[in-house]
Structure formats: structure tokens, C-alpha cells
JSON list of C-alpha atoms in Angstrom, two decimals:
[
{"chain": "F", "resi": 643, "resn": "MET", "atom": "CA", "xyz": [133.41, -85.48, -47.95]},
{"chain": "F", "resi": 644, "resn": "SER", "atom": "CA", "xyz": [131.19, -82.58, -49.89]},
{"chain": "F", "resi": 645, "resn": "ILE", "atom": "CA", "xyz": [129.15, -83.72, -52.65]},
{"chain": "F", "resi": 646, "resn": "GLY", "atom": "CA", "xyz": [131.19, -81.70, -55.42]},
{"chain": "F", "resi": 647, "resn": "SER", "atom": "CA", "xyz": [134.57, -83.55, -54.17]},
{"chain": "F", "resi": 648, "resn": "ARG", "atom": "CA", "xyz": [131.80, -87.20, -54.41]},
{"chain": "F", "resi": 649, "resn": "LEU", "atom": "CA", "xyz": [131.01, -85.77, -57.92]},
{"chain": "F", "resi": 650, "resn": "TRP", "atom": "CA", "xyz": [134.42, -85.21, -59.15]},
{"chain": "F", "resi": 651, "resn": "GLY", "atom": "CA", "xyz": [135.61, -88.64, -57.95]},
{"chain": "F", "resi": 652, "resn": "ALA", "atom": "CA", "xyz": [132.58, -90.55, -59.76]},
{"chain": "F", "resi": 653, "resn": "ALA", "atom": "CA", "xyz": [133.29, -88.82, -62.82]},
{"chain": "F", "resi": 654, "resn": "LEU", "atom": "CA", "xyz": [136.99, -89.87, -62.48]},
{"chain": "F", "resi": 655, "resn": "ALA", "atom": "CA", "xyz": [136.30, -93.39, -61.77]},
{"chain": "F", "resi": 656, "resn": "LEU", "atom": "CA", "xyz": [133.78, -93.49, -64.88]},
{"chain": "F", "resi": 657, "resn": "SER", "atom": "CA", "xyz": [136.50, -92.19, -67.30]},
{"chain": "F", "resi": 658, "resn": "LEU", "atom": "CA", "xyz": [139.10, -94.02, -66.04]},
{"chain": "F", "resi": 659, "resn": "CYS", "atom": "CA", "xyz": [136.77, -97.16, -66.56]},
{"chain": "F", "resi": 660, "resn": "LEU", "atom": "CA", "xyz": [135.07, -95.83, -69.86]},
{"chain": "F", "resi": 661, "resn": "PRO", "atom": "CA", "xyz": [138.06, -96.84, -72.08]},
{"chain": "F", "resi": 662, "resn": "VAL", "atom": "CA", "xyz": [138.14, -100.45, -70.52]},
{"chain": "F", "resi": 663, "resn": "VAL", "atom": "CA", "xyz": [134.46, -101.26, -70.85]},
{"chain": "F", "resi": 664, "resn": "ALA", "atom": "CA", "xyz": [134.73, -99.82, -74.67]},
{"chain": "F", "resi": 665, "resn": "HIS", "atom": "CA", "xyz": [137.60, -101.68, -75.35]},
{"chain": "F", "resi": 666, "resn": "GLY", "atom": "CA", "xyz": [136.04, -104.74, -73.68]},
{"chain": "F", "resi": 667, "resn": "ALA", "atom": "CA", "xyz": [132.76, -104.32, -76.30]},
{"chain": "F", "resi": 668, "resn": "GLU", "atom": "CA", "xyz": [135.00, -103.73, -79.10]},
{"chain": "F", "resi": 669, "resn": "VAL", "atom": "CA", "xyz": [136.79, -107.13, -78.35]},
{"chain": "F", "resi": 670, "resn": "ALA", "atom": "CA", "xyz": [133.43, -108.89, -77.61]},
{"chain": "F", "resi": 671, "resn": "LYS", "atom": "CA", "xyz": [132.25, -107.63, -81.02]},
{"chain": "F", "resi": 672, "resn": "LYS", "atom": "CA", "xyz": [135.21, -108.34, -82.93]},
{"chain": "F", "resi": 673, "resn": "ASP", "atom": "CA", "xyz": [135.49, -111.89, -81.60]},
{"chain": "F", "resi": 674, "resn": "ALA", "atom": "CA", "xyz": [131.62, -112.35, -82.09]},
{"chain": "F", "resi": 675, "resn": "PRO", "atom": "CA", "xyz": [130.32, -114.77, -84.99]},
{"chain": "F", "resi": 676, "resn": "THR", "atom": "CA", "xyz": [129.08, -113.49, -88.24]},
{"chain": "F", "resi": 677, "resn": "PRO", "atom": "CA", "xyz": [127.08, -114.84, -90.62]},
{"chain": "F", "resi": 678, "resn": "LEU", "atom": "CA", "xyz": [129.30, -115.31, -94.05]},
{"chain": "F", "resi": 679, "resn": "SER", "atom": "CA", "xyz": [127.26, -113.25, -97.04]},
{"chain": "F", "resi": 680, "resn": "ALA", "atom": "CA", "xyz": [125.49, -114.98, -99.88]},
{"chain": "F", "resi": 681, "resn": "TYR", "atom": "CA", "xyz": [128.59, -113.53, -101.87]},
{"chain": "F", "resi": 682, "resn": "GLU", "atom": "CA", "xyz": [131.03, -115.44, -99.83]},
{"chain": "F", "resi": 683, "resn": "LEU", "atom": "CA", "xyz": [129.17, -118.46, -99.81]},
{"chain": "F", "resi": 684, "resn": "TYR", "atom": "CA", "xyz": [128.78, -118.38, -103.52]},
{"chain": "F", "resi": 685, "resn": "ARG", "atom": "CA", "xyz": [132.71, -118.02, -103.58]},
{"chain": "F", "resi": 686, "resn": "ILE", "atom": "CA", "xyz": [133.00, -120.77, -101.83]},
{"chain": "F", "resi": 687, "resn": "TYR", "atom": "CA", "xyz": [130.29, -122.98, -103.20]},
{"chain": "F", "resi": 688, "resn": "GLY", "atom": "CA", "xyz": [129.72, -121.97, -107.13]},
{"chain": "F", "resi": 689, "resn": "ASP", "atom": "CA", "xyz": [130.86, -124.29, -109.53]},
{"chain": "F", "resi": 690, "resn": "LYS", "atom": "CA", "xyz": [132.61, -126.11, -107.04]},
{"chain": "F", "resi": 691, "resn": "THR", "atom": "CA", "xyz": [131.79, -130.30, -105.98]},
{"chain": "F", "resi": 692, "resn": "TRP", "atom": "CA", "xyz": [131.76, -131.22, -102.63]},
{"chain": "F", "resi": 693, "resn": "THR", "atom": "CA", "xyz": [133.13, -134.38, -102.36]},
{"chain": "F", "resi": 694, "resn": "TRP", "atom": "CA", "xyz": [131.63, -136.69, -99.46]},
{"chain": "F", "resi": 695, "resn": "ASN", "atom": "CA", "xyz": [132.80, -140.12, -98.30]},
{"chain": "F", "resi": 696, "resn": "THR", "atom": "CA", "xyz": [129.76, -141.87, -99.64]},
{"chain": "F", "resi": 697, "resn": "GLY", "atom": "CA", "xyz": [129.73, -139.54, -103.14]},
{"chain": "F", "resi": 698, "resn": "GLY", "atom": "CA", "xyz": [129.53, -136.06, -103.49]},
{"chain": "F", "resi": 699, "resn": "GLY", "atom": "CA", "xyz": [127.38, -132.68, -104.89]},
{"chain": "F", "resi": 700, "resn": "ARG", "atom": "CA", "xyz": [127.87, -130.42, -107.49]},
{"chain": "F", "resi": 701, "resn": "PHE", "atom": "CA", "xyz": [126.84, -126.54, -107.28]},
{"chain": "F", "resi": 702, "resn": "PHE", "atom": "CA", "xyz": [126.85, -125.58, -110.73]},
{"chain": "F", "resi": 703, "resn": "ASP", "atom": "CA", "xyz": [126.79, -121.34, -111.38]},
{"chain": "F", "resi": 704, "resn": "GLU", "atom": "CA", "xyz": [124.55, -121.65, -114.06]},
{"chain": "F", "resi": 705, "resn": "GLY", "atom": "CA", "xyz": [120.67, -121.57, -112.64]},
{"chain": "F", "resi": 706, "resn": "ARG", "atom": "CA", "xyz": [122.27, -122.60, -109.54]},
{"chain": "F", "resi": 707, "resn": "ARG", "atom": "CA", "xyz": [121.40, -126.20, -110.29]},
{"chain": "F", "resi": 708, "resn": "PHE", "atom": "CA", "xyz": [122.71, -129.11, -107.54]},
{"chain": "F", "resi": 709, "resn": "VAL", "atom": "CA", "xyz": [123.47, -132.44, -108.65]},
{"chain": "F", "resi": 710, "resn": "ALA", "atom": "CA", "xyz": [124.60, -135.47, -106.18]},
{"chain": "F", "resi": 711, "resn": "TRP", "atom": "CA", "xyz": [124.77, -138.67, -105.97]},
{"chain": "F", "resi": 712, "resn": "SER", "atom": "CA", "xyz": [125.49, -141.33, -102.87]},
{"chain": "F", "resi": 713, "resn": "ASN", "atom": "CA", "xyz": [126.13, -144.62, -101.72]},
{"chain": "F", "resi": 714, "resn": "ASP", "atom": "CA", "xyz": [125.17, -145.16, -98.42]},
{"chain": "F", "resi": 715, "resn": "LYS", "atom": "CA", "xyz": [125.30, -148.40, -96.76]},
{"chain": "F", "resi": 716, "resn": "GLY", "atom": "CA", "xyz": [125.16, -150.02, -100.31]},
{"chain": "F", "resi": 717, "resn": "GLN", "atom": "CA", "xyz": [122.15, -148.01, -101.35]},
{"chain": "F", "resi": 718, "resn": "PRO", "atom": "CA", "xyz": [123.08, -145.94, -104.40]},
{"chain": "F", "resi": 719, "resn": "SER", "atom": "CA", "xyz": [120.88, -142.65, -105.13]},
{"chain": "F", "resi": 720, "resn": "PHE", "atom": "CA", "xyz": [121.44, -139.73, -106.94]},
{"chain": "F", "resi": 721, "resn": "ALA", "atom": "CA", "xyz": [119.92, -136.22, -106.60]},
{"chain": "F", "resi": 722, "resn": "GLU", "atom": "CA", "xyz": [118.74, -133.35, -108.88]},
{"chain": "F", "resi": 723, "resn": "GLY", "atom": "CA", "xyz": [117.83, -130.09, -107.43]},
{"chain": "F", "resi": 724, "resn": "ARG", "atom": "CA", "xyz": [118.91, -126.35, -106.78]},
{"chain": "F", "resi": 725, "resn": "TRP", "atom": "CA", "xyz": [121.14, -124.60, -104.06]},
{"chain": "F", "resi": 726, "resn": "VAL", "atom": "CA", "xyz": [119.87, -121.47, -102.27]},
{"chain": "F", "resi": 727, "resn": "ILE", "atom": "CA", "xyz": [122.16, -119.18, -100.08]},
{"chain": "F", "resi": 728, "resn": "ASP", "atom": "CA", "xyz": [121.69, -116.46, -98.41]},
{"chain": "F", "resi": 729, "resn": "ASP", "atom": "CA", "xyz": [123.26, -113.34, -96.15]},
{"chain": "F", "resi": 730, "resn": "LEU", "atom": "CA", "xyz": [122.40, -115.35, -92.77]},
{"chain": "F", "resi": 731, "resn": "GLY", "atom": "CA", "xyz": [125.04, -117.49, -93.78]},
{"chain": "F", "resi": 732, "resn": "GLN", "atom": "CA", "xyz": [122.98, -120.33, -94.83]},
{"chain": "F", "resi": 733, "resn": "LEU", "atom": "CA", "xyz": [123.59, -123.01, -98.03]},
{"chain": "F", "resi": 734, "resn": "CYS", "atom": "CA", "xyz": [120.36, -125.04, -98.85]},
{"chain": "F", "resi": 735, "resn": "MET", "atom": "CA", "xyz": [120.31, -128.05, -101.36]},
{"chain": "F", "resi": 736, "resn": "ARG", "atom": "CA", "xyz": [116.65, -128.50, -102.30]},
{"chain": "F", "resi": 737, "resn": "ALA", "atom": "CA", "xyz": [117.02, -131.57, -104.61]},
{"chain": "F", "resi": 738, "resn": "THR", "atom": "CA", "xyz": [114.74, -134.85, -105.49]},
{"chain": "F", "resi": 739, "resn": "TRP", "atom": "CA", "xyz": [116.60, -137.54, -104.17]},
{"chain": "F", "resi": 740, "resn": "THR", "atom": "CA", "xyz": [115.81, -141.37, -106.01]},
{"chain": "F", "resi": 741, "resn": "ASN", "atom": "CA", "xyz": [116.99, -144.51, -105.32]},
{"chain": "F", "resi": 742, "resn": "ALA", "atom": "CA", "xyz": [115.49, -148.10, -106.17]},
{"chain": "F", "resi": 743, "resn": "GLU", "atom": "CA", "xyz": [112.88, -147.58, -103.61]},
{"chain": "F", "resi": 744, "resn": "GLY", "atom": "CA", "xyz": [111.43, -144.35, -105.45]},
{"chain": "F", "resi": 745, "resn": "ALA", "atom": "CA", "xyz": [112.03, -140.67, -104.98]},
{"chain": "F", "resi": 746, "resn": "ALA", "atom": "CA", "xyz": [111.55, -138.21, -102.28]},
{"chain": "F", "resi": 747, "resn": "ARG", "atom": "CA", "xyz": [112.53, -134.28, -102.25]},
{"chain": "F", "resi": 748, "resn": "ALA", "atom": "CA", "xyz": [114.70, -133.32, -99.42]},
{"chain": "F", "resi": 749, "resn": "SER", "atom": "CA", "xyz": [116.26, -129.84, -98.36]},
{"chain": "F", "resi": 750, "resn": "THR", "atom": "CA", "xyz": [119.52, -129.87, -96.50]},
{"chain": "F", "resi": 751, "resn": "CYS", "atom": "CA", "xyz": [120.80, -126.66, -94.96]},
{"chain": "F", "resi": 752, "resn": "PHE", "atom": "CA", "xyz": [124.33, -125.52, -93.58]},
{"chain": "F", "resi": 753, "resn": "GLY", "atom": "CA", "xyz": [124.54, -122.64, -91.62]},
{"chain": "F", "resi": 754, "resn": "HIS", "atom": "CA", "xyz": [128.25, -120.65, -91.91]},
{"chain": "F", "resi": 755, "resn": "ARG", "atom": "CA", "xyz": [129.92, -117.91, -89.34]},
{"chain": "F", "resi": 756, "resn": "LYS", "atom": "CA", "xyz": [133.00, -116.57, -89.32]},
{"chain": "F", "resi": 757, "resn": "ILE", "atom": "CA", "xyz": [135.00, -115.35, -86.52]},
{"chain": "F", "resi": 758, "resn": "GLY", "atom": "CA", "xyz": [137.78, -113.30, -87.63]},
{"chain": "F", "resi": 759, "resn": "ASN", "atom": "CA", "xyz": [139.02, -115.68, -91.10]},
{"chain": "F", "resi": 760, "resn": "THR", "atom": "CA", "xyz": [138.39, -118.98, -89.58]},
{"chain": "F", "resi": 761, "resn": "ILE", "atom": "CA", "xyz": [134.84, -120.18, -90.93]},
{"chain": "F", "resi": 762, "resn": "TYR", "atom": "CA", "xyz": [132.43, -122.64, -88.75]},
{"chain": "F", "resi": 763, "resn": "GLN", "atom": "CA", "xyz": [129.73, -124.62, -90.38]},
{"chain": "F", "resi": 764, "resn": "ARG", "atom": "CA", "xyz": [126.63, -126.74, -88.72]},
{"chain": "F", "resi": 765, "resn": "ARG", "atom": "CA", "xyz": [124.07, -128.94, -90.41]},
{"chain": "F", "resi": 766, "resn": "GLN", "atom": "CA", "xyz": [120.93, -126.60, -89.89]},
{"chain": "F", "resi": 767, "resn": "PRO", "atom": "CA", "xyz": [119.18, -126.46, -87.49]},
{"chain": "F", "resi": 768, "resn": "SER", "atom": "CA", "xyz": [120.56, -128.30, -84.50]},
{"chain": "F", "resi": 769, "resn": "GLY", "atom": "CA", "xyz": [124.05, -129.75, -85.48]},
{"chain": "F", "resi": 770, "resn": "GLU", "atom": "CA", "xyz": [127.35, -128.98, -83.71]},
{"chain": "F", "resi": 771, "resn": "TRP", "atom": "CA", "xyz": [129.52, -126.35, -84.83]},
{"chain": "F", "resi": 772, "resn": "TYR", "atom": "CA", "xyz": [132.78, -127.05, -86.19]},
{"chain": "F", "resi": 773, "resn": "VAL", "atom": "CA", "xyz": [135.87, -125.74, -87.83]},
{"chain": "F", "resi": 774, "resn": "PHE", "atom": "CA", "xyz": [135.09, -125.68, -91.75]},
{"chain": "F", "resi": 775, "resn": "ARG", "atom": "CA", "xyz": [138.03, -123.48, -92.96]},
{"chain": "F", "resi": 776, "resn": "HIS", "atom": "CA", "xyz": [140.35, -122.34, -90.43]},
{"chain": "F", "resi": 777, "resn": "ALA", "atom": "CA", "xyz": [142.49, -119.06, -91.31]},
{"chain": "F", "resi": 778, "resn": "SER", "atom": "CA", "xyz": [145.16, -120.46, -92.65]},
{"chain": "F", "resi": 779, "resn": "VAL", "atom": "CA", "xyz": [143.82, -123.27, -94.49]},
{"chain": "F", "resi": 780, "resn": "ARG", "atom": "CA", "xyz": [144.61, -127.05, -92.85]},
{"chain": "F", "resi": 781, "resn": "GLN", "atom": "CA", "xyz": [144.55, -130.77, -93.67]},
{"chain": "F", "resi": 782, "resn": "GLY", "atom": "CA", "xyz": [141.20, -132.13, -92.79]},
{"chain": "F", "resi": 783, "resn": "ASP", "atom": "CA", "xyz": [139.40, -128.88, -93.08]},
{"chain": "F", "resi": 784, "resn": "GLU", "atom": "CA", "xyz": [135.92, -129.90, -94.51]},
{"chain": "F", "resi": 785, "resn": "PHE", "atom": "CA", "xyz": [136.44, -126.72, -96.80]},
{"chain": "F", "resi": 786, "resn": "GLN", "atom": "CA", "xyz": [139.30, -128.89, -98.45]},
{"chain": "F", "resi": 787, "resn": "LYS", "atom": "CA", "xyz": [136.97, -131.27, -99.76]},
{"chain": "F", "resi": 788, "resn": "LEU", "atom": "CA", "xyz": [135.43, -128.36, -102.57]},
{"chain": "F", "resi": 789, "resn": "VAL", "atom": "CA", "xyz": [137.01, -129.20, -105.79]},
{"chain": "F", "resi": 790, "resn": "PRO", "atom": "CA", "xyz": [136.85, -127.31, -108.99]},
{"chain": "F", "resi": 791, "resn": "THR", "atom": "CA", "xyz": [136.19, -130.64, -110.93]},
{"chain": "F", "resi": 792, "resn": "ASP", "atom": "CA", "xyz": [132.83, -131.97, -111.89]},
{"chain": "F", "resi": 793, "resn": "THR", "atom": "CA", "xyz": [133.49, -135.72, -110.15]},
{"chain": "F", "resi": 794, "resn": "VAL", "atom": "CA", "xyz": [129.81, -136.05, -109.79]},
{"chain": "F", "resi": 795, "resn": "SER", "atom": "CA", "xyz": [127.55, -135.36, -112.74]},
{"chain": "F", "resi": 796, "resn": "ALA", "atom": "CA", "xyz": [129.10, -138.65, -114.43]},
{"chain": "F", "resi": 797, "resn": "LYS", "atom": "CA", "xyz": [128.15, -140.84, -111.99]},
{"chain": "F", "resi": 798, "resn": "ALA", "atom": "CA", "xyz": [124.85, -139.06, -110.89]},
{"chain": "F", "resi": 799, "resn": "SER", "atom": "CA", "xyz": [123.95, -139.70, -114.84]},
{"chain": "F", "resi": 800, "resn": "GLU", "atom": "CA", "xyz": [124.92, -143.34, -114.49]},
{"chain": "F", "resi": 801, "resn": "LEU", "atom": "CA", "xyz": [122.92, -144.08, -111.76]},
{"chain": "F", "resi": 802, "resn": "LYS", "atom": "CA", "xyz": [119.42, -142.10, -113.04]},
{"chain": "F", "resi": 803, "resn": "GLN", "atom": "CA", "xyz": [119.57, -144.32, -116.01]},
{"chain": "F", "resi": 804, "resn": "ILE", "atom": "CA", "xyz": [120.31, -147.52, -114.07]},
{"chain": "F", "resi": 805, "resn": "LEU", "atom": "CA", "xyz": [117.35, -146.57, -111.45]},
{"chain": "F", "resi": 806, "resn": "LEU", "atom": "CA", "xyz": [115.08, -145.46, -113.91]},
{"chain": "F", "resi": 807, "resn": "SER", "atom": "CA", "xyz": [115.43, -148.27, -116.06]},
{"chain": "F", "resi": 808, "resn": "GLN", "atom": "CA", "xyz": [114.91, -150.58, -112.90]},
{"chain": "F", "resi": 809, "resn": "GLU", "atom": "CA", "xyz": [111.91, -148.62, -112.41]},
{"chain": "F", "resi": 810, "resn": "VAL", "atom": "CA", "xyz": [110.66, -149.26, -116.04]},
{"chain": "F", "resi": 811, "resn": "ALA", "atom": "CA", "xyz": [111.21, -153.09, -115.49]},
{"chain": "F", "resi": 812, "resn": "ARG", "atom": "CA", "xyz": [109.38, -152.94, -112.04]},
{"chain": "F", "resi": 813, "resn": "LYS", "atom": "CA", "xyz": [106.41, -151.42, -113.56]},
{"chain": "F", "resi": 814, "resn": "GLY", "atom": "CA", "xyz": [106.42, -153.87, -116.18]},
{"chain": "F", "resi": 815, "resn": "GLY", "atom": "CA", "xyz": [107.49, -151.80, -119.28]}
]
């Protein structure tokens, strides 16, 4: 076989394979998870309350203020701080949590990625990814726990008054 024939054969094989390779790369790119933008995160969380089994957190639009309360294991607490989002798909709640034992700053972050119209979430830095919102929202999606009504502020304010009065009493004031 001459060199020209081999080159022509290699060129033909390459021309037949390139569309398949390009299609494979296109499919891989389409199915690759991409981070949600800050705008997308804002649309999900802005002026919403995330209800939890043990309480909830409110993401105020004004000043990106964050207020929360929890009654985990019979230990009531409240939080005040800010919520922060970025174009890497990250939402962070940076707040001071106060309970009967005192106050401490905490930052809790969640990563968000999407494949098509399905959004995945995990607690950062090393939580497991799970479906946050299916392409067609389903009952049980964590996304369903974000509601427009502020169900948090009154309870957080009540806990703040109780816990601060307990602190004053402990200090003898």
C-alpha cells in the first residue's frame, strides 16, 4: 500500500470519527454540572423563608439580612446575620447564633449545581450532593421548603427576648 493510500485512508477514518468525538464532547458538556449564578441563587432564596424540621431561616432582600431560629434537641436558639451568594453557586449564612449557653458566630454554606433544569445542593465543604429541585418540581424537593411567608422573625424575636432576659438574670441584673 502506498503512502498516499494510507494517508487517504487515515484522513477518511479521521473525518468519520470527528463528528462522533465532537458529539461526545457536546453531550459531556451538556451533562456536566454547572454552578448556579448569584442571580439564580437570589431568585431562589431572596425574601424567602427556608423551613426546617427544627426551625427556619429568613433571607431578607433588604440588606441581605438573615434571621433564623431553631429548637434542636430541646435547645432553643436564634441567629442574626447576613446571607451571601456568589457566581460559583454558593450560598452562605453568616450569623451569630445565641442559645442559653451564650453566643457564637457560624458560617454555613451550601453549594448549588445544575444539570439541565435539575438543581443539586450539598452542604459545603464535603456534604453529599442531592436533588434540591427536579426539572419538574416534585413533592419532597428541598426547594419546596422555601416559602414567601416570613414564619421566622416573630419566633426569633421571641427567643431573643427570652434568652437575653435569662442572660441578664444569670448575671444578677
